């Protein structure tokens, strides 16, 4: 922190984006004092305003929250928005998912994947998903029709052996894997007009990054490049999408997925839990200890 310019130190008053809470001042918008809402501080508003979700009061544009459906508590709704929109926008805005299509969710127990499974099922799609064996019941409980344990053997090998018919229309990689194998082999299980979506490959090693860049982004088809569309998902503040997601919740088609709840004083434990990469659903910090 000592290296940060002082203007940054002054502005970084709080962190995090997802929230649920009560409006104290609608400031002339459609929102009024006492409205119970959930939503987010869009990522591009963080440093410019210094506002974050991990605080007692925060300030954000009214279009980035919606009224909280009565069938979920603030604690449950607090983790909806970033992961929920990342799932919603990938399936609808990018993949144009339709009823009757089939979707593979790599990482069915990630927060993003947990919402993607439920949203795809709500739309009437067939869903297959991966996780480790201990999460099979969780992933099936979200609606997955088929399950793959990625710890048994490399997932692309399992998918090649499965002789997937019909092939998936959407392959949604929600873990953030840098290894391009799932994409490279995808013509065997992703339909020719299907789309491969990724939340953003993460990892290190110049060789791994080069292999990803070559195989996924650069290699042309005449040099053996994969003849499938690959797209990066980048969550955006689209109020209509937030309303669409909230409607699924209201209708009971998307339910909350809370991995654990931590007191405000224990916020660091919440980060530790996320860093284990083993969370199933959202890790919540309860700023107001009396909140439901
Ligand atoms: N692009 C965007 O706009 C955007 C927005 C939000 C998030 N993201 C990214 O999306 C990713 C997911 O975030 P999240 O918060 O949803 O994750 P998360 O909930 O923290 O993910 C934890 C889960 O990952 C599963 N997992 C780990 N390795 C796996 C593998 N190789 N295959 C299948 N499942 C695996 C674990 O299941 P097991 O214990 O069963 O292994 C665990 O349940 C992150 O990389 C995040 O940065 C991107
Ligand atoms: C209230 O709304 C006015 C007019 O849109 C705006 O200039 C002001 O920044 C808002 N106040 C807060 C606290 O956001
Ligand atoms: C890290 C981050 O998201 N920074 C953004 C904060 O907001 C300003 C202005 O909206 C952006 O320019 C930054 O990129």
XYZ file of C-alpha atoms and ligand atoms in Angstrom:
368
model
C 0.000 0.000 0.000
C 2.903 2.287 0.640
C 3.497 2.511 -3.088
C 0.013 3.672 -3.985
C -0.281 7.353 -4.777
C -2.057 9.145 -1.964
C -5.055 10.125 -4.119
C -5.774 6.404 -4.563
C -5.473 5.740 -0.860
C -8.021 8.407 -0.159
C -10.453 7.042 -2.701
C -10.233 3.331 -1.932
C -12.662 3.539 0.955
C -14.379 0.227 0.355
C -14.274 -2.888 -1.782
C -16.620 -5.334 -3.484
C -19.475 -4.965 -5.909
C -22.422 -7.221 -5.018
C -24.923 -6.063 -2.429
C -28.412 -6.241 -0.989
C -29.847 -3.613 1.299
C -32.361 -0.901 2.038
C -32.612 2.451 0.252
C -32.065 5.422 2.559
C -32.263 8.125 -0.124
C -33.662 7.624 -3.634
C -32.408 11.078 -4.692
C -35.300 11.765 -7.038
C -35.241 8.358 -8.768
C -37.997 5.740 -8.796
C -36.534 4.304 -5.599
C -37.792 5.507 -2.244
C -36.608 5.296 1.324
C -37.199 1.821 2.728
C -37.190 -0.034 -0.600
C -35.456 -3.376 -0.218
C -33.136 -3.990 -3.160
C -30.278 -6.031 -4.530
C -27.776 -5.156 -7.209
C -24.208 -4.067 -7.716
C -21.743 -1.286 -8.060
C -20.564 -1.837 -11.637
C -16.883 -2.568 -11.851
C -16.060 0.632 -13.726
C -17.467 2.792 -10.966
C -15.240 1.579 -8.224
C -12.180 3.736 -8.218
C -13.863 6.768 -9.716
C -16.272 7.041 -6.791
C -14.479 5.124 -4.036
C -17.726 3.293 -3.339
C -17.820 -0.393 -2.448
C -20.368 -2.919 -1.267
C -18.504 -3.978 1.845
C -19.742 -1.035 3.906
C -22.688 0.154 5.957
C -23.756 2.807 3.450
C -22.870 3.105 -0.197
C -23.890 5.231 -3.166
C -24.637 3.950 -6.652
C -26.764 4.691 -9.730
C -30.358 3.567 -9.125
C -30.461 1.568 -12.397
C -28.005 -0.910 -10.894
C -30.422 -2.226 -8.293
C -33.859 -3.858 -8.456
C -36.462 -4.536 -5.806
C -35.575 -7.741 -3.987
C -38.102 -10.523 -4.653
C -39.904 -11.455 -1.429
C -38.972 -15.142 -1.694
C -35.290 -14.446 -0.951
C -33.596 -12.884 2.061
C -31.087 -10.030 1.795
C -28.321 -12.476 2.693
C -29.346 -14.775 -0.151
C -29.801 -11.953 -2.654
C -26.560 -10.171 -1.810
C -24.479 -12.452 -4.022
C -26.800 -12.569 -7.006
C -25.706 -9.857 -9.309
C -22.192 -10.287 -10.657
C -22.340 -14.076 -11.000
C -26.011 -14.015 -12.002
C -25.479 -11.471 -14.761
C -22.337 -13.234 -15.938
C -24.465 -16.350 -16.409
C -27.505 -14.547 -17.819
C -25.627 -12.397 -20.331
C -23.506 -15.294 -21.586
C -26.504 -17.507 -22.252
C -28.876 -14.904 -23.667
C -26.867 -11.987 -25.025
C -23.943 -13.983 -26.427
C -25.258 -17.518 -27.036
C -28.888 -16.540 -27.797
C -29.940 -19.707 -25.993
C -33.266 -21.209 -27.020
C -35.543 -23.835 -25.515
C -34.610 -27.340 -26.580
C -30.913 -26.565 -27.057
C -28.229 -28.175 -24.976
C -25.600 -26.552 -22.814
C -22.446 -27.768 -21.116
C -21.418 -25.846 -17.992
C -17.807 -26.436 -17.044
C -17.720 -25.650 -13.329
C -21.311 -26.388 -12.324
C -20.522 -25.593 -8.697
C -18.911 -22.202 -9.296
C -21.182 -19.277 -8.493
C -21.410 -18.379 -12.183
C -21.977 -22.011 -13.173
C -24.624 -22.546 -10.475
C -26.669 -19.696 -11.935
C -25.963 -20.756 -15.533
C -27.363 -24.251 -14.923
C -30.540 -22.855 -13.377
C -31.064 -20.189 -16.051
C -30.507 -22.663 -18.892
C -32.995 -25.079 -17.332
C -35.500 -22.238 -16.812
C -35.219 -21.500 -20.538
C -35.978 -25.140 -21.347
C -32.496 -26.271 -22.330
C -30.820 -29.567 -21.543
C -27.789 -29.176 -19.276
C -24.671 -31.180 -18.581
C -22.165 -29.909 -16.039
C -18.841 -30.731 -14.442
C -17.486 -30.525 -10.903
C -15.649 -32.871 -8.565
C -17.582 -35.916 -7.307
C -18.449 -34.347 -3.933
C -20.520 -31.722 -5.739
C -22.538 -34.107 -7.915
C -25.704 -33.886 -5.816
C -25.397 -30.097 -5.564
C -25.018 -29.723 -9.336
C -27.842 -32.146 -10.121
C -29.992 -30.357 -7.540
C -29.579 -27.165 -9.548
C -31.081 -28.986 -12.512
C -28.167 -30.547 -14.398
C -29.348 -33.576 -16.397
C -25.874 -35.015 -16.727
C -22.769 -34.841 -14.581
C -19.048 -35.227 -15.286
C -16.468 -35.596 -12.517
C -13.489 -33.699 -13.902
C -11.132 -35.312 -11.371
C -11.589 -38.830 -12.814
C -9.798 -38.149 -16.086
C -9.099 -35.046 -18.183
C -12.533 -33.668 -19.033
C -11.930 -33.369 -22.775
C -11.048 -37.081 -22.830
C -14.270 -37.934 -21.002
C -16.255 -35.810 -23.434
C -14.558 -37.408 -26.469
C -15.371 -40.850 -25.053
C -18.975 -39.879 -24.276
C -19.846 -39.539 -27.984
C -22.127 -36.596 -27.192
C -25.278 -36.664 -29.373
C -26.646 -34.223 -30.231
C -23.651 -32.013 -29.696
C -23.910 -29.085 -27.308
C -25.082 -25.744 -28.670
C -23.283 -23.862 -25.923
C -20.132 -24.777 -24.023
C -19.758 -22.409 -21.075
C -16.391 -22.521 -19.323
C -17.095 -20.862 -15.948
C -13.930 -21.859 -14.074
C -11.406 -19.681 -15.889
C -9.121 -22.413 -17.234
C -6.085 -21.412 -19.257
C -5.442 -24.867 -20.773
C -6.972 -24.708 -24.271
C -7.730 -28.480 -24.412
C -11.483 -28.140 -23.872
C -11.722 -25.731 -26.795
C -9.230 -27.513 -29.040
C -11.215 -30.766 -28.851
C -14.624 -29.075 -28.886
C -15.581 -29.960 -32.502
C -16.223 -33.487 -31.156
C -18.881 -32.289 -28.713
C -19.846 -28.729 -29.719
C -22.201 -28.283 -32.706
C -20.687 -26.561 -35.776
C -22.813 -23.468 -35.146
C -22.317 -23.746 -31.400
C -20.416 -21.259 -29.294
C -17.659 -21.710 -26.714
C -17.872 -19.093 -23.971
C -15.265 -18.395 -21.318
C -15.362 -16.241 -18.195
C -11.715 -15.427 -18.840
C -8.837 -17.856 -18.678
C -6.562 -17.260 -15.716
C -3.222 -18.712 -14.787
C 0.443 -18.168 -15.306
C 3.409 -19.420 -17.268
C 4.518 -17.890 -20.527
C 4.186 -21.262 -22.287
C 0.619 -21.724 -21.075
C -0.356 -18.225 -22.093
C 1.312 -18.645 -25.500
C -0.422 -21.992 -26.022
C -3.760 -20.444 -25.137
C -3.218 -17.427 -27.377
C -2.122 -19.552 -30.326
C -4.760 -22.281 -30.065
C -7.719 -20.161 -29.094
C -7.185 -16.657 -30.383
C -4.717 -16.737 -33.270
C -4.409 -20.048 -35.113
C -6.300 -19.865 -38.410
C -8.405 -22.796 -39.613
C -6.020 -23.583 -42.502
C -3.257 -24.152 -39.936
C -5.415 -26.556 -38.009
C -7.225 -23.921 -35.940
C -10.435 -24.934 -34.189
C -13.479 -24.366 -36.378
C -15.658 -23.145 -33.554
C -16.551 -19.687 -32.286
C -14.866 -18.658 -29.013
C -16.012 -15.636 -27.006
C -15.003 -13.983 -23.788
C -17.798 -13.087 -21.368
C -17.489 -9.659 -19.761
C -20.267 -8.759 -17.354
C -21.913 -5.407 -18.104
C -24.370 -3.172 -16.249
C -27.505 -3.745 -18.330
C -30.589 -2.882 -16.239
C -32.875 -5.034 -18.435
C -30.687 -8.076 -17.754
C -30.812 -7.431 -14.017
C -34.612 -7.253 -14.226
C -34.695 -10.446 -16.289
C -32.560 -12.235 -13.721
C -34.742 -10.940 -10.849
C -37.832 -12.242 -12.650
C -36.362 -15.749 -12.731
C -35.802 -15.458 -8.976
C -39.321 -14.168 -8.362
C -40.749 -17.085 -10.350
C -38.717 -19.507 -8.260
C -36.748 -20.659 -11.308
C -33.425 -19.435 -9.962
C -32.721 -19.956 -6.324
C -29.906 -18.471 -4.276
C -26.701 -20.411 -3.831
C -24.951 -19.418 -0.632
C -21.736 -21.219 0.226
C -21.174 -19.518 3.576
C -22.019 -16.388 5.565
C -19.415 -14.428 7.501
C -19.713 -11.599 10.014
C -18.307 -8.225 8.993
C -15.426 -8.619 11.480
C -14.587 -11.918 9.747
C -14.506 -10.515 6.205
C -10.970 -11.854 5.761
C -12.274 -15.373 6.380
C -14.694 -14.822 3.510
C -11.758 -14.018 1.228
C -9.900 -17.075 2.511
C -12.883 -19.215 1.618
C -12.984 -17.814 -1.918
C -9.251 -18.377 -2.302
C -9.643 -22.090 -1.550
C -11.405 -22.284 -4.965
C -13.736 -24.823 -3.363
C -16.752 -22.594 -2.596
C -20.083 -23.885 -3.885
C -21.982 -20.708 -4.672
C -21.562 -17.293 -3.106
C -19.525 -16.302 -0.081
C -21.454 -13.637 1.819
C -20.367 -11.025 4.357
C -23.202 -9.799 6.570
C -22.430 -6.143 7.280
C -25.597 -5.671 9.360
C -25.621 -8.477 11.954
C -29.411 -8.138 12.302
C -30.083 -8.664 8.566
C -32.101 -11.732 7.619
N -15.792 -12.368 -17.179
C -16.583 -11.893 -16.236
O -17.301 -10.907 -16.427
C -16.608 -12.592 -14.902
C -17.555 -12.242 -13.935
C -17.584 -12.950 -12.739
C -16.661 -13.969 -12.515
N -15.734 -14.261 -13.464
C -14.779 -15.376 -13.284
O -15.559 -16.550 -13.243
C -14.844 -17.578 -12.564
C -15.759 -18.227 -11.587
O -16.033 -17.362 -10.508
P -16.929 -17.873 -9.328
O -16.923 -16.830 -8.277
O -18.217 -18.325 -9.880
O -16.057 -19.133 -8.862
P -16.133 -19.907 -7.494
O -17.542 -20.000 -7.064
O -15.169 -19.339 -6.510
O -15.556 -21.343 -7.952
C -15.337 -22.346 -7.035
C -15.800 -23.664 -7.645
O -14.952 -23.982 -8.759
C -15.020 -25.373 -8.960
N -13.869 -25.784 -9.765
C -12.572 -25.479 -9.529
N -11.789 -26.018 -10.505
C -12.623 -26.659 -11.361
C -12.415 -27.391 -12.576
N -11.208 -27.557 -13.094
N -13.505 -27.884 -13.201
C -14.742 -27.723 -12.699
N -15.003 -27.041 -11.555
C -13.949 -26.527 -10.896
C -15.014 -25.926 -7.552
O -15.705 -27.149 -7.581
P -14.986 -28.468 -7.028
O -14.703 -28.193 -5.567
O -16.018 -29.542 -7.260
O -13.737 -28.631 -7.831
C -15.766 -24.865 -6.730
O -17.103 -25.238 -6.462
C -13.626 -16.887 -11.935
O -12.520 -17.166 -12.766
C -13.989 -15.413 -12.013
O -12.846 -14.602 -12.078
C -15.683 -13.594 -14.643
C -28.430 13.104 -6.797
O -28.855 13.414 -8.115
C -28.201 14.535 -8.677
C -28.874 14.848 -10.003
O -28.942 13.726 -10.822
C -26.714 14.232 -8.823
O -26.032 15.339 -9.380
C -26.138 13.897 -7.454
O -24.792 13.501 -7.584
C -26.944 12.763 -6.808
N -26.486 12.552 -5.448
C -25.912 11.419 -5.049
C -25.573 11.346 -3.596
O -25.659 10.504 -5.803
C -10.300 -0.939 -11.664
C -11.417 -0.222 -12.347
O -12.417 -0.796 -12.665
N -11.211 1.068 -12.576
C -12.208 1.927 -13.219
C -12.889 2.800 -12.194
O -13.706 3.784 -12.822
C -13.074 4.613 -13.812
C -14.061 5.639 -14.309
O -15.353 5.107 -14.453
C -12.513 3.736 -14.924
O -11.875 4.533 -15.914
C -11.533 2.747 -14.314
O -11.043 1.902 -15.317
